[in-house]
C-alpha positions as protocol buffer text, in pm:
chain_id: "A"
residue {
  index: 1
  type: UNK
  ca { x: 7396 y: -1970 z: -1893 }
}
residue {
  index: 2
  type: UNK
  ca { x: 7264 y: -2166 z: -1599 }
}
residue {
  index: 3
  type: UNK
  ca { x: 6891 y: -2147 z: -1524 }
}
residue {
  index: 4
  type: UNK
  ca { x: 6775 y: -2209 z: -1169 }
}
residue {
  index: 5
  type: UNK
  ca { x: 6403 y: -2141 z: -1219 }
}
residue {
  index: 6
  type: UNK
  ca { x: 6298 y: -2501 z: -1289 }
}
residue {
  index: 7
  type: UNK
  ca { x: 6239 y: -2830 z: -1113 }
}
residue {
  index: 8
  type: UNK
  ca { x: 6346 y: -3180 z: -1212 }
}
residue {
  index: 9
  type: UNK
  ca { x: 6105 y: -3374 z: -989 }
}
residue {
  index: 10
  type: UNK
  ca { x: 5781 y: -3477 z: -1157 }
}
residue {
  index: 11
  type: UNK
  ca { x: 5456 y: -3369 z: -993 }
}
residue {
  index: 12
  type: UNK
  ca { x: 5300 y: -3630 z: -768 }
}
residue {
  index: 13
  type: UNK
  ca { x: 5019 y: -3812 z: -943 }
}
residue {
  index: 14
  type: UNK
  ca { x: 4676 y: -3782 z: -785 }
}
residue {
  index: 15
  type: UNK
  ca { x: 4483 y: -4096 z: -704 }
}
residue {
  index: 16
  type: UNK
  ca { x: 4220 y: -4171 z: -967 }
}
residue {
  index: 17
  type: UNK
  ca { x: 4359 y: -3919 z: -1216 }
}
residue {
  index: 18
  type: UNK
  ca { x: 4314 y: -4010 z: -1583 }
}
residue {
  index: 19
  type: UNK
  ca { x: 4617 y: -4069 z: -1802 }
}
residue {
  index: 20
  type: UNK
  ca { x: 4737 y: -3769 z: -2004 }
}
residue {
  index: 21
  type: UNK
  ca { x: 4878 y: -3765 z: -2356 }
}
residue {
  index: 22
  type: UNK
  ca { x: 5236 y: -3742 z: -2227 }
}
residue {
  index: 23
  type: UNK
  ca { x: 5186 y: -4048 z: -2005 }
}
residue {
  index: 24
  type: UNK
  ca { x: 5050 y: -4247 z: -2297 }
}
residue {
  index: 25
  type: UNK
  ca { x: 5363 y: -4158 z: -2491 }
}
residue {
  index: 26
  type: UNK
  ca { x: 5572 y: -4279 z: -2197 }
}
residue {
  index: 27
  type: UNK
  ca { x: 5380 y: -4608 z: -2190 }
}
residue {
  index: 28
  type: UNK
  ca { x: 5444 y: -4657 z: -2561 }
}
residue {
  index: 29
  type: UNK
  ca { x: 5818 y: -4587 z: -2519 }
}
residue {
  index: 30
  type: UNK
  ca { x: 5862 y: -4805 z: -2209 }
}
residue {
  index: 31
  type: UNK
  ca { x: 5664 y: -5094 z: -2359 }
}
residue {
  index: 32
  type: UNK
  ca { x: 5888 y: -5094 z: -2664 }
}
residue {
  index: 33
  type: UNK
  ca { x: 6186 y: -5122 z: -2428 }
}
residue {
  index: 34
  type: UNK
  ca { x: 6035 y: -5446 z: -2293 }
}
residue {
  index: 35
  type: UNK
  ca { x: 5923 y: -5329 z: -1946 }
}
residue {
  index: 36
  type: UNK
  ca { x: 5639 y: -5513 z: -1777 }
}
residue {
  index: 37
  type: UNK
  ca { x: 5308 y: -5350 z: -1681 }
}
residue {
  index: 38
  type: UNK
  ca { x: 5415 y: -5330 z: -1316 }
}
residue {
  index: 39
  type: UNK
  ca { x: 5747 y: -5169 z: -1405 }
}
residue {
  index: 40
  type: UNK
  ca { x: 5569 y: -4912 z: -1623 }
}
residue {
  index: 41
  type: UNK
  ca { x: 5319 y: -4846 z: -1342 }
}
residue {
  index: 42
  type: UNK
  ca { x: 5606 y: -4778 z: -1099 }
}
residue {
  index: 43
  type: UNK
  ca { x: 5758 y: -4531 z: -1343 }
}
residue {
  index: 44
  type: UNK
  ca { x: 5428 y: -4344 z: -1388 }
}
residue {
  index: 45
  type: UNK
  ca { x: 5309 y: -4374 z: -1029 }
}
residue {
  index: 46
  type: UNK
  ca { x: 4980 y: -4544 z: -1117 }
}
residue {
  index: 47
  type: UNK
  ca { x: 4819 y: -4885 z: -1084 }
}
residue {
  index: 48
  type: UNK
  ca { x: 4929 y: -5177 z: -1303 }
}
residue {
  index: 49
  type: UNK
  ca { x: 4560 y: -5224 z: -1389 }
}
residue {
  index: 50
  type: UNK
  ca { x: 4556 y: -4872 z: -1535 }
}
residue {
  index: 51
  type: UNK
  ca { x: 4849 y: -4959 z: -1757 }
}
residue {
  index: 52
  type: UNK
  ca { x: 4688 y: -5286 z: -1867 }
}
residue {
  index: 53
  type: UNK
  ca { x: 4360 y: -5114 z: -1955 }
}
residue {
  index: 54
  type: UNK
  ca { x: 4545 y: -4848 z: -2151 }
}
residue {
  index: 55
  type: UNK
  ca { x: 4742 y: -5109 z: -2346 }
}
residue {
  index: 56
  type: UNK
  ca { x: 4419 y: -5287 z: -2445 }
}
residue {
  index: 57
  type: UNK
  ca { x: 4263 y: -4954 z: -2540 }
}
residue {
  index: 58
  type: UNK
  ca { x: 4549 y: -4845 z: -2764 }
}
residue {
  index: 59
  type: UNK
  ca { x: 4639 y: -5178 z: -2923 }
}
residue {
  index: 60
  type: UNK
  ca { x: 4452 y: -5252 z: -3249 }
}
residue {
  index: 61
  type: UNK
  ca { x: 4305 y: -5604 z: -3290 }
}
residue {
  index: 62
  type: UNK
  ca { x: 4515 y: -5858 z: -3475 }
}
residue {
  index: 63
  type: UNK
  ca { x: 4369 y: -5932 z: -3817 }
}
residue {
  index: 64
  type: UNK
  ca { x: 4554 y: -6260 z: -3887 }
}
residue {
  index: 65
  type: UNK
  ca { x: 4796 y: -6505 z: -3738 }
}
residue {
  index: 66
  type: UNK
  ca { x: 5066 y: -6402 z: -3984 }
}
residue {
  index: 67
  type: UNK
  ca { x: 5326 y: -6139 z: -3920 }
}
residue {
  index: 68
  type: UNK
  ca { x: 5410 y: -5950 z: -3606 }
}
residue {
  index: 69
  type: UNK
  ca { x: 5141 y: -5871 z: -3348 }
}
residue {
  index: 70
  type: UNK
  ca { x: 5037 y: -5505 z: -3348 }
}
residue {
  index: 71
  type: UNK
  ca { x: 5183 y: -5292 z: -3071 }
}
residue {
  index: 72
  type: UNK
  ca { x: 5043 y: -5021 z: -2851 }
}
residue {
  index: 73
  type: UNK
  ca { x: 4991 y: -4677 z: -3007 }
}
residue {
  index: 74
  type: UNK
  ca { x: 4962 y: -4371 z: -2781 }
}
residue {
  index: 75
  type: UNK
  ca { x: 4777 y: -4186 z: -3058 }
}
residue {
  index: 76
  type: UNK
  ca { x: 4517 y: -4461 z: -3088 }
}
residue {
  index: 77
  type: UNK
  ca { x: 4482 y: -4483 z: -2708 }
}
residue {
  index: 78
  type: UNK
  ca { x: 4417 y: -4109 z: -2687 }
}
residue {
  index: 79
  type: UNK
  ca { x: 4155 y: -4125 z: -2965 }
}
residue {
  index: 80
  type: UNK
  ca { x: 3971 y: -4419 z: -2810 }
}
residue {
  index: 81
  type: UNK
  ca { x: 3979 y: -4250 z: -2469 }
}
residue {
  index: 82
  type: UNK
  ca { x: 3823 y: -3929 z: -2603 }
}
residue {
  index: 83
  type: UNK
  ca { x: 3554 y: -4125 z: -2790 }
}
residue {
  index: 84
  type: UNK
  ca { x: 3464 y: -4316 z: -2474 }
}
residue {
  index: 85
  type: UNK
  ca { x: 3449 y: -3994 z: -2272 }
}
residue {
  index: 86
  type: UNK
  ca { x: 3212 y: -3838 z: -2525 }
}
residue {
  index: 87
  type: UNK
  ca { x: 2974 y: -4134 z: -2489 }
}
residue {
  index: 88
  type: UNK
  ca { x: 3001 y: -4153 z: -2110 }
}
residue {
  index: 89
  type: UNK
  ca { x: 2802 y: -3836 z: -2044 }
}
residue {
  index: 90
  type: UNK
  ca { x: 2429 y: -3860 z: -1979 }
}
residue {
  index: 91
  type: UNK
  ca { x: 2218 y: -3703 z: -2257 }
}
residue {
  index: 92
  type: UNK
  ca { x: 2092 y: -3353 z: -2177 }
}
residue {
  index: 93
  type: UNK
  ca { x: 1756 y: -3364 z: -2004 }
}
residue {
  index: 94
  type: UNK
  ca { x: 1615 y: -3093 z: -2230 }
}
residue {
  index: 95
  type: UNK
  ca { x: 1634 y: -3324 z: -2531 }
}
residue {
  index: 96
  type: UNK
  ca { x: 1344 y: -3531 z: -2392 }
}
residue {
  index: 97
  type: UNK
  ca { x: 1139 y: -3227 z: -2280 }
}
residue {
  index: 98
  type: UNK
  ca { x: 1084 y: -3036 z: -2603 }
}
residue {
  index: 99
  type: UNK
  ca { x: 705 y: -3060 z: -2576 }
}
residue {
  index: 100
  type: UNK
  ca { x: 700 y: -2919 z: -2225 }
}
residue {
  index: 101
  type: UNK
  ca { x: 950 y: -2646 z: -2313 }
}
residue {
  index: 102
  type: UNK
  ca { x: 745 y: -2532 z: -2613 }
}
residue {
  index: 103
  type: UNK
  ca { x: 429 y: -2524 z: -2400 }
}
residue {
  index: 104
  type: UNK
  ca { x: 600 y: -2334 z: -2117 }
}
residue {
  index: 105
  type: UNK
  ca { x: 747 y: -2082 z: -2362 }
}
residue {
  index: 106
  type: UNK
  ca { x: 400 y: -2012 z: -2504 }
}
residue {
  index: 107
  type: UNK
  ca { x: 256 y: -1968 z: -2153 }
}
residue {
  index: 108
  type: UNK
  ca { x: 532 y: -1727 z: -2053 }
}
residue {
  index: 109
  type: UNK
  ca { x: 524 y: -1514 z: -2366 }
}
residue {
  index: 110
  type: UNK
  ca { x: 150 y: -1520 z: -2424 }
}
residue {
  index: 111
  type: UNK
  ca { x: 13 y: -1518 z: -2069 }
}
residue {
  index: 112
  type: UNK
  ca { x: 301 y: -1379 z: -1858 }
}
residue {
  index: 113
  type: UNK
  ca { x: 332 y: -1696 z: -1648 }
}
residue {
  index: 114
  type: UNK
  ca { x: 638 y: -1759 z: -1437 }
}
residue {
  index: 115
  type: UNK
  ca { x: 855 y: -2069 z: -1478 }
}
residue {
  index: 116
  type: UNK
  ca { x: 733 y: -2200 z: -1143 }
}
residue {
  index: 117
  type: UNK
  ca { x: 370 y: -2150 z: -1246 }
}
residue {
  index: 118
  type: UNK
  ca { x: 432 y: -2351 z: -1565 }
}
residue {
  index: 119
  type: UNK
  ca { x: 587 y: -2641 z: -1376 }
}
residue {
  index: 120
  type: UNK
  ca { x: 321 y: -2640 z: -1104 }
}
residue {
  index: 121
  type: UNK
  ca { x: 27 y: -2623 z: -1346 }
}
residue {
  index: 122
  type: UNK
  ca { x: 165 y: -2897 z: -1570 }
}
residue {
  index: 123
  type: UNK
  ca { x: 223 y: -3129 z: -1273 }
}
residue {
  index: 124
  type: UNK
  ca { x: -115 y: -3055 z: -1113 }
}
residue {
  index: 125
  type: UNK
  ca { x: -308 y: -3131 z: -1432 }
}
residue {
  index: 126
  type: UNK
  ca { x: -82 y: -3412 z: -1557 }
}
residue {
  index: 127
  type: UNK
  ca { x: -14 y: -3246 z: -1891 }
}
residue {
  index: 128
  type: UNK
  ca { x: 320 y: -3421 z: -1933 }
}
residue {
  index: 129
  type: UNK
  ca { x: 481 y: -3738 z: -1802 }
}
residue {
  index: 130
  type: UNK
  ca { x: 731 y: -3684 z: -1517 }
}
residue {
  index: 131
  type: UNK
  ca { x: 1024 y: -3785 z: -1738 }
}
residue {
  index: 132
  type: UNK
  ca { x: 915 y: -3528 z: -1999 }
}
residue {
  index: 133
  type: UNK
  ca { x: 949 y: -3233 z: -1758 }
}
residue {
  index: 134
  type: UNK
  ca { x: 1219 y: -3056 z: -1561 }
}
residue {
  index: 135
  type: UNK
  ca { x: 1193 y: -2875 z: -1229 }
}
residue {
  index: 136
  type: UNK
  ca { x: 1180 y: -2499 z: -1180 }
}
residue {
  index: 137
  type: UNK
  ca { x: 1543 y: -2481 z: -1063 }
}
residue {
  index: 138
  type: UNK
  ca { x: 1664 y: -2654 z: -1380 }
}
residue {
  index: 139
  type: UNK
  ca { x: 1460 y: -2419 z: -1599 }
}
residue {
  index: 140
  type: UNK
  ca { x: 1615 y: -2111 z: -1439 }
}
residue {
  index: 141
  type: UNK
  ca { x: 1965 y: -2259 z: -1474 }
}
residue {
  index: 142
  type: UNK
  ca { x: 1907 y: -2328 z: -1844 }
}
residue {
  index: 143
  type: UNK
  ca { x: 1773 y: -1977 z: -1901 }
}
residue {
  index: 144
  type: UNK
  ca { x: 2082 y: -1821 z: -1742 }
}
residue {
  index: 145
  type: UNK
  ca { x: 2305 y: -2061 z: -1940 }
}
residue {
  index: 146
  type: UNK
  ca { x: 2136 y: -1955 z: -2267 }
}
residue {
  index: 147
  type: UNK
  ca { x: 2015 y: -2306 z: -2354 }
}
residue {
  index: 148
  type: UNK
  ca { x: 1650 y: -2204 z: -2402 }
}
residue {
  index: 149
  type: UNK
  ca { x: 1480 y: -1977 z: -2653 }
}
residue {
  index: 150
  type: UNK
  ca { x: 1366 y: -1768 z: -2356 }
}
residue {
  index: 151
  type: UNK
  ca { x: 1583 y: -1489 z: -2222 }
}
residue {
  index: 152
  type: UNK
  ca { x: 1610 y: -1342 z: -1875 }
}
residue {
  index: 153
  type: UNK
  ca { x: 1446 y: -1019 z: -1997 }
}
residue {
  index: 154
  type: UNK
  ca { x: 1128 y: -1220 z: -2057 }
}
residue {
  index: 155
  type: UNK
  ca { x: 1126 y: -1316 z: -1689 }
}
residue {
  index: 156
  type: UNK
  ca { x: 1097 y: -978 z: -1514 }
}
residue {
  index: 157
  type: UNK
  ca { x: 1055 y: -1132 z: -1171 }
}
residue {
  index: 158
  type: UNK
  ca { x: 1392 y: -1306 z: -1207 }
}
residue {
  index: 159
  type: UNK
  ca { x: 1569 y: -978 z: -1287 }
}
residue {
  index: 160
  type: UNK
  ca { x: 1418 y: -812 z: -980 }
}
residue {
  index: 161
  type: UNK
  ca { x: 1571 y: -1060 z: -739 }
}
residue {
  index: 162
  type: UNK
  ca { x: 1890 y: -952 z: -569 }
}
residue {
  index: 163
  type: UNK
  ca { x: 2096 y: -1100 z: -293 }
}
residue {
  index: 164
  type: UNK
  ca { x: 2071 y: -887 z: 16 }
}
residue {
  index: 165
  type: UNK
  ca { x: 2260 y: -898 z: 338 }
}
residue {
  index: 166
  type: UNK
  ca { x: 2078 y: -1012 z: 648 }
}
residue {
  index: 167
  type: UNK
  ca { x: 1830 y: -741 z: 741 }
}
residue {
  index: 168
  type: UNK
  ca { x: 1767 y: -620 z: 1092 }
}
residue {
  index: 169
  type: UNK
  ca { x: 1421 y: -485 z: 1166 }
}
residue {
  index: 170
  type: UNK
  ca { x: 1407 y: -124 z: 1280 }
}
residue {
  index: 171
  type: UNK
  ca { x: 1190 y: -17 z: 1567 }
}
residue {
  index: 172
  type: UNK
  ca { x: 866 y: 159 z: 1483 }
}
residue {
  index: 173
  type: UNK
  ca { x: 890 y: 533 z: 1543 }
}
residue {
  index: 174
  type: UNK
  ca { x: 514 y: 562 z: 1495 }
}
residue {
  index: 175
  type: UNK
  ca { x: 309 y: 341 z: 1724 }
}
residue {
  index: 176
  type: UNK
  ca { x: -16 y: 256 z: 1548 }
}
residue {
  index: 177
  type: UNK
  ca { x: -87 y: -56 z: 1749 }
}
residue {
  index: 178
  type: UNK
  ca { x: 54 y: -399 z: 1836 }
}
residue {
  index: 179
  type: UNK
  ca { x: 383 y: -487 z: 1666 }
}
residue {
  index: 180
  type: UNK
  ca { x: 435 y: -800 z: 1460 }
}
residue {
  index: 181
  type: UNK
  ca { x: 655 y: -943 z: 1737 }
}
residue {
  index: 182
  type: UNK
  ca { x: 337 y: -975 z: 1947 }
}
residue {
  index: 183
  type: UNK
  ca { x: 153 y: -1172 z: 1678 }
}
residue {
  index: 184
  type: UNK
  ca { x: 68 y: -1534 z: 1772 }
}
residue {
  index: 185
  type: UNK
  ca { x: 310 y: -1790 z: 1630 }
}
residue {
  index: 186
  type: UNK
  ca { x: 25 y: -1981 z: 1464 }
}
residue {
  index: 187
  type: UNK
  ca { x: -28 y: -1687 z: 1227 }
}
residue {
  index: 188
  type: UNK
  ca { x: 312 y: -1748 z: 1067 }
}
residue {
  index: 189
  type: UNK
  ca { x: 286 y: -2129 z: 1047 }
}
residue {
  index: 190
  type: UNK
  ca { x: 12 y: -2131 z: 780 }
}
residue {
  index: 191
  type: UNK
  ca { x: -175 y: -2421 z: 942 }
}
residue {
  index: 192
  type: UNK
  ca { x: -491 y: -2230 z: 1035 }
}
residue {
  index: 193
  type: UNK
  ca { x: -717 y: -2017 z: 819 }
}
residue {
  index: 194
  type: UNK
  ca { x: -807 y: -1664 z: 915 }
}
residue {
  index: 195
  type: UNK
  ca { x: -466 y: -1494 z: 927 }
}
residue {
  index: 196
  type: UNK
  ca { x: -426 y: -1218 z: 668 }
}
residue {
  index: 197
  type: UNK
  ca { x: -164 y: -975 z: 537 }
}
residue {
  index: 198
  type: UNK
  ca { x: -258 y: -637 z: 391 }
}
residue {
  index: 199
  type: UNK
  ca { x: -103 y: -365 z: 177 }
}
residue {
  index: 200
  type: UNK
  ca { x: -185 y: -100 z: -84 }
}
residue {
  index: 201
  type: UNK
  ca { x: -85 y: -67 z: -450 }
}
residue {
  index: 202
  type: UNK
  ca { x: -95 y: 275 z: -615 }
}
residue {
  index: 203
  type: UNK
  ca { x: -86 y: 421 z: -966 }
}
residue {
  index: 204
  type: UNK
  ca { x: 187 y: 628 z: -1128 }
}
residue {
  index: 205
  type: UNK
  ca { x: 168 y: 908 z: -874 }
}
residue {
  index: 206
  type: UNK
  ca { x: 142 y: 780 z: -520 }
}
residue {
  index: 207
  type: UNK
  ca { x: -196 y: 872 z: -375 }
}
residue {
  index: 208
  type: UNK
  ca { x: -301 y: 1093 z: -671 }
}
residue {
  index: 209
  type: UNK
  ca { x: -446 y: 816 z: -883 }
}
residue {
  index: 210
  type: UNK
  ca { x: -661 y: 514 z: -807 }
}
residue {
  index: 211
  type: UNK
  ca { x: -534 y: 288 z: -529 }
}
residue {
  index: 212
  type: UNK
  ca { x: -591 y: -82 z: -464 }
}
residue {
  index: 213
  type: UNK
  ca { x: -614 y: -222 z: -112 }
}
residue {
  index: 214
  type: UNK
  ca { x: -510 y: -588 z: -106 }
}
residue {
  index: 215
  type: UNK
  ca { x: -555 y: -863 z: 150 }
}
residue {
  index: 216
  type: UNK
  ca { x: -414 y: -1217 z: 137 }
}
residue {
  index: 217
  type: UNK
  ca { x: -505 y: -1516 z: 355 }
}
residue {
  index: 218
  type: UNK
  ca { x: -181 y: -1690 z: 449 }
}
residue {
  index: 219
  type: UNK
  ca { x: -293 y: -2055 z: 440 }
}
residue {
  index: 220
  type: UNK
  ca { x: -528 y: -2065 z: 140 }
}
residue {
  index: 221
  type: UNK
  ca { x: -360 y: -1769 z: -36 }
}
residue {
  index: 222
  type: UNK
  ca { x: -702 y: -1623 z: -120 }
}
residue {
  index: 223
  type: UNK
  ca { x: -634 y: -1275 z: -257 }
}
residue {
  index: 224
  type: UNK
  ca { x: -873 y: -979 z: -227 }
}
residue {
  index: 225
  type: UNK
  ca { x: -809 y: -658 z: -422 }
}
residue {
  index: 226
  type: UNK
  ca { x: -1040 y: -362 z: -359 }
}
residue {
  index: 227
  type: UNK
  ca { x: -1018 y: -32 z: -542 }
}
residue {
  index: 228
  type: UNK
  ca { x: -1021 y: 262 z: -302 }
}
residue {
  index: 229
  type: UNK
  ca { x: -1031 y: 636 z: -385 }
}
residue {
  index: 230
  type: UNK
  ca { x: -702 y: 729 z: -220 }
}
residue {
  index: 231
  type: UNK
  ca { x: -403 y: 616 z: -19 }
}
residue {
  index: 232
  type: UNK
  ca { x: -530 y: 737 z: 316 }
}
residue {
  index: 233
  type: UNK
  ca { x: -662 y: 595 z: 639 }
}
residue {
  index: 234
  type: UNK
  ca { x: -1027 y: 681 z: 570 }
}
residue {
  index: 235
  type: UNK
  ca { x: -1029 y: 497 z: 236 }
}
residue {
  index: 236
  type: UNK
  ca { x: -873 y: 185 z: 387 }
}
residue {
  index: 237
  type: UNK
  ca { x: -1117 y: 179 z: 677 }
}
residue {
  index: 238
  type: UNK
  ca { x: -1411 y: 222 z: 439 }
}
residue {
  index: 239
  type: UNK
  ca { x: -1294 y: -84 z: 245 }
}
residue {
  index: 240
  type: UNK
  ca { x: -1276 y: -281 z: 570 }
}
residue {
  index: 241
  type: UNK
  ca { x: -1631 y: -170 z: 658 }
}
residue {
  index: 242
  type: UNK
  ca { x: -1751 y: -310 z: 324 }
}
residue {
  index: 243
  type: UNK
  ca { x: -1588 y: -643 z: 407 }
}
residue {
  index: 244
  type: UNK
  ca { x: -1747 y: -638 z: 752 }
}
residue {
  index: 245
  type: UNK
  ca { x: -2090 y: -586 z: 599 }
}
residue {
  index: 246
  type: UNK
  ca { x: -2037 y: -884 z: 367 }
}
residue {
  index: 247
  type: UNK
  ca { x: -1910 y: -1112 z: 646 }
}
residue {
  index: 248
  type: UNK
  ca { x: -2157 y: -997 z: 911 }
}
residue {
  index: 249
  type: UNK
  ca { x: -2117 y: -1169 z: 1246 }
}
residue {
  index: 250
  type: UNK
  ca { x: -1853 y: -1403 z: 1101 }
}
residue {
  index: 251
  type: UNK
  ca { x: -1604 y: -1120 z: 1042 }
}
residue {
  index: 252
  type: UNK
  ca { x: -1386 y: -1205 z: 1343 }
}
residue {
  index: 253
  type: UNK
  ca { x: -1381 y: -1571 z: 1234 }
}
residue {
  index: 254
  type: UNK
  ca { x: -1282 y: -1492 z: 875 }
}
residue {
  index: 255
  type: UNK
  ca { x: -1029 y: -1224 z: 979 }
}
residue {
  index: 256
  type: UNK
  ca { x: -870 y: -1357 z: 1297 }
}
residue {
  index: 257
  type: UNK
  ca { x: -552 y: -1152 z: 1254 }
}
residue {
  index: 258
  type: UNK
  ca { x: -449 y: -890 z: 998 }
}
residue {
  index: 259
  type: UNK
  ca { x: -85 y: -782 z: 955 }
}
residue {
  index: 260
  type: UNK
  ca { x: -20 y: -457 z: 769 }
}
residue {
  index: 261
  type: UNK
  ca { x: 281 y: -232 z: 719 }
}
residue {
  index: 262
  type: UNK
  ca { x: 363 y: 88 z: 904 }
}
residue {
  index: 263
  type: UNK
  ca { x: 244 y: 329 z: 632 }
}
residue {
  index: 264
  type: UNK
  ca { x: 32 y: 632 z: 706 }
}
residue {
  index: 265
  type: UNK
  ca { x: -268 y: 479 z: 528 }
}
residue {
  index: 266
  type: UNK
  ca { x: -289 y: 228 z: 814 }
}
residue {
  index: 267
  type: UNK
  ca { x: -265 y: 485 z: 1092 }
}
residue {
  index: 268
  type: UNK
  ca { x: -625 y: 420 z: 1197 }
}
residue {
  index: 269
  type: UNK
  ca { x: -635 y: 51 z: 1109 }
}
residue {
  index: 270
  type: UNK
  ca { x: -626 y: -52 z: 1475 }
}
residue {
  index: 271
  type: UNK
  ca { x: -996 y: 42 z: 1488 }
}
residue {
  index: 272
  type: UNK
  ca { x: -1066 y: -292 z: 1316 }
}
residue {
  index: 273
  type: UNK
  ca { x: -992 y: -460 z: 1651 }
}
residue {
  index: 274
  type: UNK
  ca { x: -1329 y: -329 z: 1777 }
}
residue {
  index: 275
  type: UNK
  ca { x: -1490 y: -576 z: 1536 }
}
residue {
  index: 276
  type: UNK
  ca { x: -1317 y: -875 z: 1700 }
}
residue {
  index: 277
  type: UNK
  ca { x: -1005 y: -910 z: 1485 }
}
residue {
  index: 278
  type: UNK
  ca { x: -646 y: -866 z: 1599 }
}
residue {
  index: 279
  type: UNK
  ca { x: -431 y: -614 z: 1408 }
}
residue {
  index: 280
  type: UNK
  ca { x: -50 y: -617 z: 1398 }
}
residue {
  index: 281
  type: UNK
  ca { x: 195 y: -379 z: 1233 }
}
residue {
  index: 282
  type: UNK
  ca { x: 521 y: -482 z: 1064 }
}
residue {
  index: 283
  type: UNK
  ca { x: 846 y: -297 z: 1119 }
}
residue {
  index: 284
  type: UNK
  ca { x: 932 y: -15 z: 876 }
}
residue {
  index: 285
  type: UNK
  ca { x: 1116 y: -110 z: 556 }
}
residue {
  index: 286
  type: UNK
  ca { x: 1069 y: -483 z: 620 }
}
residue {
  index: 287
  type: UNK
  ca { x: 854 y: -613 z: 336 }
}
residue {
  index: 288
  type: UNK
  ca { x: 997 y: -958 z: 406 }
}
residue {
  index: 289
  type: UNK
  ca { x: 780 y: -973 z: 719 }
}
residue {
  index: 290
  type: UNK
  ca { x: 478 y: -994 z: 486 }
}
residue {
  index: 291
  type: UNK
  ca { x: 626 y: -1206 z: 205 }
}
residue {
  index: 292
  type: UNK
  ca { x: 311 y: -1367 z: 67 }
}
residue {
  index: 293
  type: UNK
  ca { x: 121 y: -1043 z: 27 }
}
residue {
  index: 294
  type: UNK
  ca { x: 422 y: -876 z: -136 }
}
residue {
  index: 295
  type: UNK
  ca { x: 460 y: -1165 z: -381 }
}
residue {
  index: 296
  type: UNK
  ca { x: 94 y: -1156 z: -482 }
}
residue {
  index: 297
  type: UNK
  ca { x: 111 y: -780 z: -523 }
}
residue {
  index: 298
  type: UNK
  ca { x: 396 y: -843 z: -766 }
}
residue {
  index: 299
  type: UNK
  ca { x: 178 y: -1088 z: -960 }
}
residue {
  index: 300
  type: UNK
  ca { x: -101 y: -831 z: -955 }
}
residue {
  index: 301
  type: UNK
  ca { x: 139 y: -577 z: -1102 }
}
residue {
  index: 302
  type: UNK
  ca { x: 219 y: -815 z: -1388 }
}
residue {
  index: 303
  type: UNK
  ca { x: -142 y: -791 z: -1506 }
}
residue {
  index: 304
  type: UNK
  ca { x: -221 y: -438 z: -1384 }
}
residue {
  index: 305
  type: UNK
  ca { x: 101 y: -233 z: -1409 }
}
residue {
  index: 306
  type: UNK
  ca { x: 145 y: 113 z: -1264 }
}
residue {
  index: 307
  type: UNK
  ca { x: -81 y: 349 z: -1450 }
}
residue {
  index: 308
  type: UNK
  ca { x: -320 y: 66 z: -1533 }
}
residue {
  index: 309
  type: UNK
  ca { x: -532 y: 126 z: -1223 }
}
residue {
  index: 310
  type: UNK
  ca { x: -798 y: 372 z: -1337 }
}
């Protein structure tokens, strides 16, 4: 029975492609027929140099002048090729970083550090030579690949991260004051001190347990966490009055701008502008407009989880 579902034309060989086992067998067969390297190369569609290198690779050395010279063996050529490929790869970087990896693992499990914190601290204090460390990106890749003793469940911040579509800020339905779009550009560039972001962190039951009011300076990343009695405007303003008393006449120099979210606890926060500071409100459901404060609140949660604020 005739079969029409096949082709008789060999696939075109790609430039730079390594020889396969079948091609080595063809070289062995054609060489025994007496064809030259160039003739074999034309048959295979490769360079004559490739054929010559393969013949040297698969031909065993001659042990004496007596007898017939050894011929090319496709089996030997394949074995030598695989051995060379195994040695051609660069050794895994982790093999020279065992000391750093052991130290980072102890920091993460014992002190709840992040991978980035381990890398940054070790570099800042020169704990390990540069060639004995790997970067944060490599560490995360190795964790996900399962090449470290650490698991992703031991890195809670990594499991929280999700890829989101591009967000579009919604307009504020409640107008507490100036929007973040009116904030000076210098406040976002982190080149001048005095620009702060604020938020609140609550216990298990929002507003019914102790609440922490947090402020973060964008350039220096100084973090202030003040316990307040409740998640309401009066408690937040009282915390700001305490800071004003500590700063005195320098309050408007220390707090040039403060950016907070659009929550009800900040409904009266615009009153702070009477002390010389500028207050701006982020759009609703846009925590990414205050990224530094949100990140530090996450670090704060690692040490004081929900229910731990008493």
